[in-house]
Short mmCIF file of C-alpha atoms and ligand atoms in Angstrom, two decimals:
data_model
loop_
_atom_site.label_atom_id
_atom_site.label_comp_id
_atom_site.label_asym_id
_atom_site.label_seq_id
_atom_site.Cartn_x
_atom_site.Cartn_y
_atom_site.Cartn_z
CA MET A 1 29.97 5.57 -1.35
CA ASP A 2 32.60 5.59 0.96
CA GLN A 3 33.77 2.38 1.09
CA LEU A 4 33.70 2.17 4.96
CA ASP A 5 29.93 2.96 4.76
CA GLU A 6 29.54 -0.80 2.51
CA LEU A 7 31.64 -1.76 6.19
CA LEU A 8 28.86 -0.49 8.76
CA THR A 9 25.66 -2.01 6.42
CA CYS A 10 24.21 -4.10 9.38
CA ARG A 11 21.46 -7.37 8.07
CA LEU A 12 18.74 -7.63 10.59
CA ASP A 13 17.53 -10.95 8.65
CA PHE A 14 20.09 -13.15 9.00
CA ARG A 15 17.97 -15.10 10.95
CA ARG A 16 14.70 -15.00 8.26
CA ARG A 17 13.28 -18.03 7.63
CA LYS A 18 13.50 -19.99 4.90
CA ALA A 19 11.38 -21.06 1.81
CA GLU A 20 10.17 -23.62 1.87
CA PRO A 21 9.11 -25.98 -1.11
CA CYS A 22 6.05 -25.21 -1.54
CA SER A 23 3.03 -24.66 -3.92
CA ILE A 24 0.91 -21.69 -4.66
CA VAL A 25 -2.11 -21.82 -6.53
CA ILE A 26 -3.41 -18.20 -7.22
CA PHE A 27 -7.16 -17.87 -7.70
CA GLY A 28 -8.37 -14.55 -10.84
CA ALA A 29 -5.98 -16.41 -12.77
CA SER A 30 -6.78 -15.16 -15.73
CA GLY A 31 -7.58 -10.97 -13.88
CA ASP A 32 -5.45 -7.76 -14.64
CA LEU A 33 -3.06 -8.18 -10.60
CA THR A 34 -1.92 -11.53 -12.45
CA ALA A 35 -0.83 -10.81 -15.11
CA ARG A 36 0.56 -7.17 -14.43
CA LYS A 37 1.12 -8.10 -11.24
CA LEU A 38 2.21 -11.05 -9.41
CA ILE A 39 3.08 -13.43 -12.12
CA PRO A 40 6.09 -10.55 -13.35
CA ALA A 41 7.54 -10.82 -9.24
CA LEU A 42 7.64 -14.41 -9.23
CA TYR A 43 9.76 -14.40 -12.14
CA HIS A 44 11.90 -12.24 -10.76
CA LEU A 45 11.97 -14.17 -7.76
CA PHE A 46 12.37 -17.29 -10.02
CA THR A 47 15.40 -15.61 -11.54
CA GLU A 48 16.84 -13.84 -8.28
CA LYS A 49 17.17 -17.78 -7.37
CA GLN A 50 15.11 -16.08 -4.19
CA LEU A 51 11.71 -18.96 -4.56
CA PRO A 52 12.50 -21.67 -3.15
CA ASP A 53 13.29 -24.79 -5.09
CA PRO A 54 10.93 -26.68 -6.19
CA VAL A 55 8.37 -24.59 -6.42
CA ARG A 56 4.30 -24.70 -8.22
CA ILE A 57 2.65 -22.41 -9.55
CA ILE A 58 -1.44 -22.84 -10.68
CA GLY A 59 -3.44 -21.11 -11.46
CA PHE A 60 -7.24 -21.51 -11.16
CA ALA A 61 -9.47 -19.87 -12.92
CA ARG A 62 -13.11 -19.89 -14.85
CA ARG A 63 -11.80 -20.03 -18.45
CA GLU A 64 -11.10 -23.17 -20.55
CA LYS A 65 -7.60 -23.16 -21.60
CA SER A 66 -4.39 -25.09 -21.21
CA SER A 67 -1.33 -24.47 -19.21
CA GLU A 68 0.55 -24.31 -22.28
CA ALA A 69 -2.05 -21.34 -23.54
CA TRP A 70 -2.00 -20.01 -20.05
CA ARG A 71 1.72 -19.64 -19.63
CA ALA A 72 1.62 -18.09 -23.10
CA GLU A 73 -0.86 -15.28 -21.90
CA LEU A 74 2.61 -14.91 -18.60
CA LYS A 75 5.38 -14.47 -20.84
CA ALA A 76 3.30 -11.98 -22.96
CA GLY A 77 2.05 -10.36 -19.03
CA VAL A 78 5.68 -10.27 -18.47
CA GLU A 79 6.86 -9.03 -21.33
CA ALA A 80 4.91 -5.95 -21.56
CA PHE A 81 4.92 -5.00 -17.53
CA SER A 82 8.00 -6.96 -15.49
CA ARG A 83 10.04 -4.30 -14.26
CA THR A 84 12.81 -4.70 -16.86
CA LYS A 85 10.84 -5.97 -19.62
CA ARG A 86 13.70 -7.83 -21.29
CA VAL A 87 12.56 -11.59 -20.47
CA ASP A 88 15.56 -14.04 -20.50
CA GLY A 89 14.26 -16.69 -22.97
CA ARG A 90 15.68 -19.52 -21.61
CA LEU A 91 15.56 -19.02 -17.98
CA TRP A 92 11.41 -18.17 -19.20
CA GLU A 93 11.70 -22.25 -20.22
CA ALA A 94 12.71 -23.23 -16.60
CA PHE A 95 10.28 -20.77 -14.90
CA ALA A 96 6.99 -21.88 -17.19
CA THR A 97 7.83 -26.21 -16.48
CA CYS A 98 6.70 -24.31 -12.84
CA ILE A 99 3.15 -23.56 -13.64
CA GLU A 100 0.26 -25.02 -14.33
CA TYR A 101 -3.88 -24.52 -14.30
CA CYS A 102 -6.83 -25.47 -13.54
CA GLN A 103 -10.12 -24.65 -14.97
CA GLY A 104 -12.91 -24.80 -12.34
CA GLU A 105 -15.96 -22.66 -10.91
CA PHE A 106 -14.85 -21.15 -7.47
CA SER A 107 -18.48 -22.72 -6.56
CA ASP A 108 -17.65 -26.05 -7.55
CA ALA A 109 -16.53 -28.77 -5.85
CA GLN A 110 -15.73 -30.75 -8.42
CA ALA A 111 -12.62 -28.34 -9.57
CA TYR A 112 -11.30 -28.52 -5.96
CA ALA A 113 -11.34 -32.62 -5.81
CA LYS A 114 -9.70 -31.53 -9.69
CA LEU A 115 -6.73 -29.00 -7.52
CA ALA A 116 -6.62 -31.76 -4.84
CA GLY A 117 -5.60 -34.73 -8.00
CA GLN A 118 -2.95 -32.25 -9.29
CA ILE A 119 -1.22 -30.94 -5.86
CA ALA A 120 -1.51 -34.35 -5.10
CA GLY A 121 0.71 -34.81 -8.50
CA PHE A 122 3.45 -33.74 -7.99
CA GLU A 123 6.02 -35.58 -6.76
CA HIS A 124 7.88 -33.38 -4.10
CA ALA A 125 6.39 -33.88 -0.70
CA ALA A 126 6.80 -30.43 0.13
CA LEU A 127 4.77 -29.39 -2.44
CA LYS A 128 1.34 -31.26 -1.61
CA GLN A 129 2.36 -30.42 2.78
CA ASN A 130 3.10 -26.01 2.04
CA LEU A 131 0.64 -24.65 -0.04
CA LEU A 132 0.45 -20.60 -0.38
CA PHE A 133 -3.25 -19.99 -1.75
CA TYR A 134 -3.44 -16.51 -3.83
CA LEU A 135 -7.57 -15.02 -2.99
CA SER A 136 -6.79 -12.32 -6.05
CA THR A 137 -10.99 -12.62 -6.15
CA SER A 138 -13.37 -10.78 -5.58
CA PRO A 139 -13.73 -10.44 -1.27
CA SER A 140 -17.03 -11.69 -2.18
CA GLN A 141 -15.60 -15.01 -2.58
CA PHE A 142 -13.17 -14.88 -0.20
CA ALA A 143 -14.92 -17.10 2.38
CA GLU A 144 -16.54 -19.69 -0.55
CA VAL A 145 -12.93 -20.06 -2.00
CA ALA A 146 -11.47 -20.74 1.80
CA GLU A 147 -14.63 -23.20 2.46
CA HIS A 148 -13.74 -25.42 -0.84
CA LEU A 149 -10.25 -25.48 0.23
CA SER A 150 -11.26 -26.82 3.53
CA LYS A 151 -13.59 -29.19 2.56
CA ALA A 152 -11.15 -30.27 -0.16
CA GLY A 153 -8.85 -31.22 3.01
CA LEU A 154 -6.37 -28.66 1.16
CA LEU A 155 -6.75 -25.30 3.56
CA LYS A 156 -6.37 -27.12 7.45
CA ARG A 157 -6.40 -24.35 10.20
CA GLU A 158 -4.48 -25.27 12.85
CA THR A 159 -3.19 -28.46 12.46
CA THR A 160 -0.69 -30.26 13.40
CA GLU A 161 -0.01 -32.32 10.37
CA PRO A 162 3.83 -31.28 8.78
CA GLY A 163 3.60 -29.11 6.12
CA TRP A 164 1.62 -25.51 6.22
CA GLN A 165 -1.27 -23.68 4.51
CA ARG A 166 -1.38 -19.78 4.01
CA VAL A 167 -4.29 -17.44 2.45
CA VAL A 168 -3.40 -13.88 1.05
CA VAL A 169 -6.50 -12.09 0.62
CA GLU A 170 -6.05 -8.65 -1.59
CA LYS A 171 -7.90 -5.93 -0.53
CA PRO A 172 -10.33 -4.21 -0.57
CA PHE A 173 -11.32 -6.10 2.27
CA GLY A 174 -14.90 -5.53 2.85
CA HIS A 175 -16.40 -2.45 2.13
CA ASP A 176 -16.77 -1.62 6.20
CA LEU A 177 -16.67 -2.36 9.21
CA LEU A 178 -19.54 -4.38 9.38
CA SER A 179 -18.64 -6.83 6.05
CA ALA A 180 -14.99 -6.62 7.26
CA GLN A 181 -16.11 -8.14 10.10
CA LYS A 182 -18.37 -10.42 8.61
CA LEU A 183 -15.67 -11.69 6.03
CA ASN A 184 -13.46 -12.18 9.18
CA THR A 185 -15.40 -14.85 10.90
CA GLU A 186 -15.80 -15.84 7.67
CA LEU A 187 -12.40 -16.99 7.02
CA THR A 188 -11.07 -17.62 10.97
CA ARG A 189 -13.77 -20.74 10.27
CA PHE A 190 -11.41 -22.15 7.02
CA ALA A 191 -7.64 -20.44 8.43
CA HIS A 192 -6.18 -19.65 11.33
CA GLU A 193 -5.66 -15.84 12.13
CA LYS A 194 -2.12 -16.37 11.35
CA GLN A 195 -3.03 -18.10 8.63
CA ILE A 196 -4.40 -15.46 6.85
CA PHE A 197 -2.64 -12.51 5.34
CA ARG A 198 -4.21 -9.71 4.00
CA ILE A 199 -2.15 -7.80 1.99
CA ASP A 200 -1.64 -3.91 1.09
CA HIS A 201 0.90 -3.36 -1.08
CA TYR A 202 1.79 0.10 0.03
CA LEU A 203 3.93 -1.77 2.74
CA GLY A 204 5.76 -4.06 0.12
CA LYS A 205 7.24 -0.26 -0.85
CA GLU A 206 10.78 0.19 -0.58
CA THR A 207 10.28 3.77 1.00
CA VAL A 208 7.34 2.79 2.71
CA GLN A 209 9.74 0.08 4.97
CA ASN A 210 12.33 2.33 5.49
CA ILE A 211 9.90 5.06 7.23
CA LEU A 212 10.17 2.61 10.20
CA MET A 213 14.17 2.34 10.01
CA PHE A 214 14.00 5.64 9.32
CA ARG A 215 12.50 6.91 12.74
CA PHE A 216 14.37 4.55 14.81
CA SER A 217 17.90 4.25 13.19
CA ASN A 218 18.33 7.20 13.55
CA ALA A 219 18.67 9.55 17.18
CA ILE A 220 18.26 12.93 15.80
CA PHE A 221 15.61 12.34 13.66
CA GLU A 222 13.34 10.34 16.22
CA GLN A 223 14.14 13.79 18.59
CA LEU A 224 12.33 15.78 15.92
CA TRP A 225 9.46 13.36 16.55
CA THR A 226 6.90 14.91 18.34
CA ARG A 227 4.50 17.59 19.00
CA GLN A 228 7.31 19.94 20.07
CA SER A 229 8.77 20.03 17.19
CA VAL A 230 6.14 19.41 14.53
CA ASP A 231 4.02 21.63 13.45
CA HIS A 232 2.06 19.53 11.43
CA ILE A 233 2.01 16.30 8.33
CA GLN A 234 1.04 16.27 5.05
CA ILE A 235 0.26 12.32 3.29
CA THR A 236 -0.36 13.32 -0.49
CA VAL A 237 -0.79 10.28 -2.85
CA SER A 238 -1.83 11.67 -6.21
CA GLU A 239 -2.42 9.99 -9.56
CA LYS A 240 -2.29 11.35 -13.25
CA ILE A 241 -4.36 8.55 -14.14
CA GLY A 242 -8.12 8.73 -14.22
CA VAL A 243 -10.67 5.75 -13.22
CA GLY A 244 -9.81 4.00 -17.36
CA SER A 245 -11.50 0.89 -17.96
CA ARG A 246 -12.07 0.69 -13.87
CA GLY A 247 -14.96 2.78 -13.34
CA GLY A 248 -17.46 -0.21 -11.97
CA TYR A 249 -15.11 -1.37 -9.35
CA TYR A 250 -14.18 2.82 -8.46
CA GLU A 251 -18.20 2.97 -7.96
CA GLU A 252 -18.85 0.54 -5.45
CA ALA A 253 -15.10 1.79 -3.91
CA GLY A 254 -14.49 5.72 -4.22
CA ALA A 255 -11.42 7.15 -2.97
CA LEU A 256 -12.11 6.61 0.47
CA ARG A 257 -12.34 2.95 0.37
CA ASP A 258 -9.84 2.38 -2.58
CA MET A 259 -6.88 4.82 -1.36
CA VAL A 260 -7.39 6.07 2.45
CA GLN A 261 -8.78 3.54 4.65
CA ASN A 262 -5.42 1.20 3.22
CA HIS A 263 -2.42 3.36 1.75
CA LEU A 264 -3.23 6.93 3.59
CA LEU A 265 -3.83 5.30 6.96
CA GLN A 266 -1.06 2.58 6.61
CA VAL A 267 1.54 5.60 5.75
CA LEU A 268 0.39 7.47 8.74
CA ALA A 269 0.59 4.92 11.05
CA LEU A 270 4.43 4.05 10.32
CA ILE A 271 4.76 7.49 10.02
CA ALA A 272 3.37 8.14 13.47
CA MET A 273 3.58 5.07 15.88
CA GLU A 274 6.01 4.72 18.81
CA PRO A 275 8.66 1.93 18.61
CA PRO A 276 7.65 -1.23 18.45
CA VAL A 277 8.80 -3.59 22.07
CA SER A 278 11.10 -5.37 19.35
CA LEU A 279 10.86 -6.16 15.36
CA GLU A 280 8.35 -9.18 15.58
CA ALA A 281 5.15 -8.62 12.95
CA GLU A 282 2.93 -8.72 16.22
CA SER A 283 5.23 -5.68 18.27
CA ILE A 284 5.46 -3.89 14.79
CA ARG A 285 1.59 -4.13 14.01
CA ASP A 286 0.90 -3.98 17.74
CA GLU A 287 1.79 -0.21 17.50
CA LYS A 288 0.13 0.24 14.20
CA VAL A 289 -2.81 -0.73 15.53
CA LYS A 290 -2.43 1.45 18.97
CA LEU A 291 -1.96 4.50 16.60
CA LEU A 292 -4.58 3.95 14.82
CA ARG A 293 -7.23 3.49 17.52
CA SER A 294 -5.85 7.30 18.73
CA ILE A 295 -7.06 9.64 15.89
CA ARG A 296 -9.80 10.76 17.38
CA PRO A 297 -13.40 9.72 15.88
CA LEU A 298 -15.30 11.55 13.93
CA HIS A 299 -19.13 11.92 13.99
CA SER A 300 -20.34 11.92 11.11
CA SER A 301 -21.64 15.43 12.13
CA GLN A 302 -17.97 17.21 12.02
CA VAL A 303 -17.56 15.38 8.66
CA ALA A 304 -17.86 18.35 6.82
CA THR A 305 -15.27 20.90 9.08
CA SER A 306 -12.86 17.75 8.37
CA ILE A 307 -12.99 16.14 5.53
CA VAL A 308 -13.71 17.20 1.74
CA ARG A 309 -13.81 15.20 -0.91
CA GLY A 310 -14.28 16.17 -4.69
CA GLN A 311 -15.35 14.39 -8.44
CA TYR A 312 -12.91 15.46 -11.22
CA THR A 313 -15.01 16.42 -14.50
CA ALA A 314 -13.47 17.32 -17.38
CA GLY A 315 -9.49 19.14 -18.11
CA GLU A 316 -6.33 18.28 -19.55
CA VAL A 317 -3.64 16.02 -17.83
CA ASP A 318 -0.26 16.75 -19.38
CA GLY A 319 -1.87 18.61 -22.11
CA GLN A 320 -3.58 15.17 -23.09
CA PRO A 321 -8.20 15.70 -22.79
CA ARG A 322 -9.53 13.58 -19.94
CA VAL A 323 -12.99 13.15 -19.76
CA GLY A 324 -15.09 13.98 -16.77
CA TYR A 325 -15.60 11.07 -14.25
CA ARG A 326 -18.79 10.92 -14.80
CA GLU A 327 -18.83 10.66 -18.53
CA GLU A 328 -16.53 7.68 -17.76
CA ASN A 329 -17.29 4.08 -18.55
CA LYS A 330 -19.44 1.81 -16.15
CA VAL A 331 -20.37 5.14 -14.55
CA ARG A 332 -23.75 5.25 -13.34
CA PRO A 333 -24.50 9.68 -14.85
CA GLY A 334 -24.96 11.89 -12.12
CA THR A 335 -23.15 9.73 -9.66
CA ASN A 336 -21.54 11.72 -6.45
CA VAL A 337 -18.79 8.79 -6.16
CA GLU A 338 -15.50 10.69 -5.00
CA THR A 339 -11.97 10.38 -7.10
CA PHE A 340 -11.12 13.21 -4.20
CA VAL A 341 -10.64 13.09 -0.93
CA ALA A 342 -8.51 15.72 1.44
CA ALA A 343 -8.55 15.29 5.33
CA ARG A 344 -7.66 16.24 8.72
CA PHE A 345 -6.53 13.95 11.47
CA LEU A 346 -6.34 14.17 14.87
CA VAL A 347 -3.75 11.96 16.73
CA ASP A 348 -5.07 11.99 20.41
CA ASN A 349 -2.29 10.14 21.71
CA TRP A 350 0.96 11.80 23.81
CA ARG A 351 3.57 12.17 21.52
CA TRP A 352 1.17 13.36 18.76
CA SER A 353 -1.58 16.18 20.82
CA GLY A 354 -3.13 19.24 18.57
CA VAL A 355 -0.47 17.99 15.02
CA PRO A 356 -2.77 18.38 12.41
CA PHE A 357 -1.97 15.38 10.24
CA TYR A 358 -3.79 16.01 6.57
CA LEU A 359 -4.18 13.32 4.77
CA ARG A 360 -5.05 14.02 0.32
CA THR A 361 -5.58 11.62 -2.56
CA GLY A 362 -7.04 12.02 -5.51
CA LYS A 363 -7.40 10.68 -9.38
CA ASN A 364 -6.15 12.72 -12.79
CA LEU A 365 -4.24 15.50 -10.34
CA PRO A 366 -1.68 17.17 -12.27
CA LEU A 367 1.63 14.68 -11.00
CA SER A 368 2.01 11.20 -10.20
CA ALA A 369 3.54 12.09 -6.79
CA SER A 370 3.46 9.99 -3.47
CA GLU A 371 4.89 11.70 -0.32
CA VAL A 372 4.93 12.58 2.88
CA ARG A 373 6.33 16.23 4.87
CA ILE A 374 7.09 17.02 7.79
CA GLN A 375 6.62 20.14 8.38
CA PHE A 376 8.20 21.84 11.42
CA ARG A 377 7.37 24.52 13.16
CA PRO A 378 8.84 28.03 13.24
CA THR A 379 11.96 29.35 14.66
CA PRO A 380 10.76 31.84 17.48
CA ASN A 381 9.26 35.46 16.23
CA VAL A 382 13.21 36.97 17.12
CA LEU A 383 16.48 38.28 14.78
CA PHE A 384 15.81 37.01 11.25
CA ALA A 385 12.17 35.14 12.03
CA ALA A 386 10.57 39.41 13.43
CA GLN A 387 12.63 40.76 10.00
CA CYS A 388 10.84 37.95 7.67
CA GLY A 389 7.82 37.33 8.94
CA THR A 390 5.92 34.48 7.76
CA LYS A 391 9.19 34.54 4.57
CA LEU A 392 11.62 32.91 6.47
CA ASP A 393 10.53 28.79 6.07
CA ALA A 394 10.15 26.04 8.16
CA ASN A 395 12.24 23.22 8.73
CA ALA A 396 10.77 20.13 6.45
CA ILE A 397 11.87 16.54 5.86
CA THR A 398 10.12 15.09 2.70
CA LEU A 399 9.94 11.00 2.19
CA ARG A 400 9.41 10.63 -1.07
CA LEU A 401 7.90 7.34 -1.36
CA GLN A 402 7.65 7.02 -5.25
CA PRO A 403 8.71 8.21 -7.76
CA ASN A 404 12.17 9.79 -7.92
CA GLU A 405 12.16 7.83 -4.32
CA GLY A 406 14.48 9.65 -1.53
CA ILE A 407 14.20 12.58 1.00
CA THR A 408 15.16 15.69 1.51
CA LEU A 409 15.68 17.90 4.00
CA ARG A 410 14.64 21.67 4.19
CA PHE A 411 16.83 24.32 5.65
CA ASN A 412 17.36 28.23 5.44
CA GLY A 413 21.12 29.49 3.92
CA LYS A 414 21.95 32.47 3.25
CA VAL A 415 22.26 33.50 -0.09
CA PRO A 416 26.03 34.17 -1.23
CA GLY A 417 27.16 38.56 -1.53
CA THR A 418 27.86 41.31 0.32
CA SER A 419 24.05 40.79 1.57
CA LEU A 420 21.95 39.91 4.28
CA GLN A 421 19.59 37.36 2.58
CA ILE A 422 17.78 34.12 3.33
CA ARG A 423 16.61 31.25 1.63
CA PRO A 424 15.60 27.66 1.52
CA VAL A 425 18.20 25.55 0.19
CA ARG A 426 17.97 21.79 0.47
CA MET A 427 19.60 18.79 1.20
CA HIS A 428 18.14 15.39 -0.62
CA PHE A 429 19.42 11.45 -0.58
CA SER A 430 18.05 9.19 -3.44
CA TYR A 431 17.24 5.79 -3.86
CA ASP A 432 18.56 5.23 -7.29
CA SER A 433 22.07 7.84 -6.94
CA GLU A 434 23.55 5.93 -3.89
CA PHE A 435 22.16 2.66 -4.50
CA GLY A 436 21.64 2.40 -8.55
CA ALA A 437 18.38 2.17 -10.09
CA TYR A 438 17.17 -0.93 -8.12
CA THR A 439 14.13 -0.89 -6.20
CA PRO A 440 12.21 -5.02 -5.83
CA GLU A 441 8.24 -4.31 -6.79
CA ALA A 442 6.56 -3.84 -3.55
CA TYR A 443 4.41 -7.79 -4.75
CA GLU A 444 8.23 -8.97 -5.16
CA ARG A 445 9.37 -8.16 -1.16
CA LEU A 446 5.16 -9.61 -0.43
CA LEU A 447 5.21 -12.70 -2.28
CA LEU A 448 8.81 -13.42 -0.41
CA GLU A 449 7.42 -12.81 2.84
CA ALA A 450 4.17 -15.25 2.27
CA ILE A 451 6.19 -17.59 1.54
CA GLU A 452 8.13 -17.38 4.39
CA GLY A 453 5.64 -16.91 6.73
CA ASP A 454 6.60 -13.81 7.71
CA ALA A 455 3.21 -11.18 9.25
CA THR A 456 5.02 -8.70 9.29
CA LEU A 457 4.09 -6.49 6.11
CA PHE A 458 0.56 -7.75 5.87
CA ILE A 459 -2.60 -6.26 7.65
CA ARG A 460 -3.74 -7.88 11.23
CA ARG A 461 -7.73 -9.02 11.86
CA ASP A 462 -7.89 -6.04 14.20
CA GLU A 463 -6.48 -3.11 12.24
CA VAL A 464 -8.41 -3.77 9.07
CA GLU A 465 -11.35 -3.35 11.37
CA THR A 466 -9.90 -0.03 12.74
CA ALA A 467 -9.15 1.45 10.15
CA TRP A 468 -12.65 1.00 8.46
CA SER A 469 -13.97 2.34 12.07
CA ILE A 470 -12.38 5.40 10.88
CA ILE A 471 -14.17 5.59 7.55
CA ASP A 472 -16.93 4.32 8.45
CA PRO A 473 -18.54 8.02 9.39
CA ILE A 474 -17.06 9.47 6.51
CA ARG A 475 -19.27 7.33 4.15
CA GLU A 476 -21.84 8.62 6.60
CA GLY A 477 -21.75 11.82 7.33
CA TRP A 478 -21.61 11.75 2.81
CA SER A 479 -24.27 9.87 2.23
CA ASN A 480 -27.34 11.22 0.73
CA ARG A 481 -25.87 14.39 0.20
CA SER A 482 -25.30 15.18 -3.37
CA LEU A 483 -22.42 16.51 -4.58
CA SER A 484 -22.12 20.93 -4.75
CA ASN A 485 -20.61 22.94 -6.62
CA ASP A 486 -17.23 23.47 -5.11
CA GLU A 487 -17.08 19.89 -4.70
CA PHE A 488 -15.70 18.94 -8.65
CA TYR A 489 -12.21 20.02 -9.96
CA SER A 490 -11.18 20.32 -13.38
CA ALA A 491 -8.63 17.32 -14.35
CA GLY A 492 -4.86 18.74 -14.46
CA THR A 493 -5.63 20.49 -10.85
CA TRP A 494 -4.29 19.49 -7.20
CA GLY A 495 -8.27 19.04 -5.64
CA THR A 496 -11.37 21.32 -4.71
CA VAL A 497 -11.06 24.52 -3.44
CA ALA A 498 -12.64 23.34 -0.08
CA ALA A 499 -9.62 21.23 0.14
CA GLU A 500 -7.17 24.33 0.70
CA GLN A 501 -9.25 25.97 3.39
CA LEU A 502 -8.95 23.07 4.78
CA LEU A 503 -5.41 24.18 6.28
CA ALA A 504 -6.13 27.83 5.41
CA ALA A 505 -8.32 27.35 8.66
CA SER A 506 -5.39 26.77 10.92
CA GLY A 507 -2.89 29.14 8.25
CA HIS A 508 -0.86 26.27 7.15
CA THR A 509 -0.92 24.88 3.21
CA TRP A 510 -0.60 22.78 1.15
CA ARG A 511 2.99 21.79 -0.63
CA ASN A 512 2.13 20.03 -3.34
CA PRO A 513 4.73 17.24 -4.83
CA GLN A 514 7.42 19.07 -6.76
CA PRO A 515 9.08 17.48 -9.91
CA VAL A 516 12.51 15.96 -9.44
CA SER A 517 14.80 17.03 -12.30
C1 LIG B 1 -4.49 0.35 -5.72
C2 LIG B 1 -5.73 1.16 -6.12
O1 LIG B 1 -4.80 -0.24 -4.18
O2 LIG B 1 -3.41 1.25 -4.97
C3 LIG B 1 -5.93 2.14 -7.34
O3 LIG B 1 -7.37 0.27 -6.34
C4 LIG B 1 -4.61 2.85 -6.84
O4 LIG B 1 -6.67 2.79 -8.10
C5 LIG B 1 -3.20 2.60 -6.79
O5 LIG B 1 -3.98 3.22 -8.86
C6 LIG B 1 -2.35 2.93 -7.05
O6 LIG B 1 -0.74 2.27 -6.60
P1 LIG B 1 0.12 2.30 -6.18
O7 LIG B 1 1.43 1.74 -6.50
O8 LIG B 1 0.66 2.54 -8.45
O9 LIG B 1 0.82 3.72 -6.29
#
């Protein structure tokens, strides 16, 4: 890197709120998310001195166990799942002194009284007043936990007393618009909307945050970001994994609820939204909601022509055999749940009118990759285009969200030599080569923001409800219709033939993510 570039680094978060000492209570402490994501993230924040000092972490769960036993489990989890793997013995010991366990049923008022007693026993006043409740439970328990916390005096809505309390909730936030509205109504009885932090972990990813920086700090790209220059946009989130041990959950969710309602629509909102009036959380969230509201609503009768679903059958991924979805554990025989979705959305606003947004996601696909491709219009049909026809590649910008995080610009160049030949070439920006391999995990960023009370990276009530209102008609369009033969794809392929046809109807083709060597 040119030394000058470093001098040009512009810091935007100098007014960032300070993380005040607080207690973090994790409900669902025995779960997978706690061991794989939450504790490794808190451990890294601790080792980097980003957690407030002092801090306490209390795990609340049903199983009977001592704090020592829980700490030992967590250490094994950090060793297995943390991004740095090696756990520093001394740092872990220091971190472990901040961790305690509280055994209790979510429905038992006594257990909350015990939790309140545990918190009241902390010496530092801020540890008793500043409380972050992380609900890593099933959504059906969110309201119950919040109500008990409120009754135990731990969660106060709009209080003038010193300190703060916040509730972080994991997805899925409801299973349709009605259930999400109900959940919101129930939660807001006990906590103000400002105290509720709905997680979508995609927003914690560096590359997803970079979408706004890329768009609004680069004049040359922002000018191209309109229907005048853009032909269409493709958002692909493909996964090599199948549903594995999550069959039970997946039977209720399916790819549409599990991925499209949240992660893909969030990425779409960031890619397409208008510039916010400021960098404040509410300004950014206002624009995202506005964009989601501009997505042309589909009537359930139009679903077949705009949305394609698929389910994997047995096949191979990376040479490894995979069973079909219907053969997975805890999956109903003959189930019609989708493991793949491809969609065409239109955004009815001034900037994007007429530009298709193609979204696709699926399990057991050939490659794990999340990327956004901005496909520009072809050149006019004169000069080179007149001679090459469709062989002359149109320009594209690909934002590689993961893995091989980076951005690629694709344009045409002359093949050196005495003959006249043109072919596409690429300009790559790679996070690794520019900034080194360090990329914090999404949960590190999200936990820190929740502790600091910055809601920018969390989903607001109207946002989650608008997203459901886009998804509900699609589900309705599918309901009571069994999967037909062409709605299956073999594991290890890029989804159904119908997904190809969805784009072919407008003369487009999917550009599959390519492995980067
Ligand atoms: C989760 C979904 O929200 O996101 C999973 O429930 C999916 O089904 C996961 O595998 C993908 O996240 P990432 O960060 O691995 O792309």
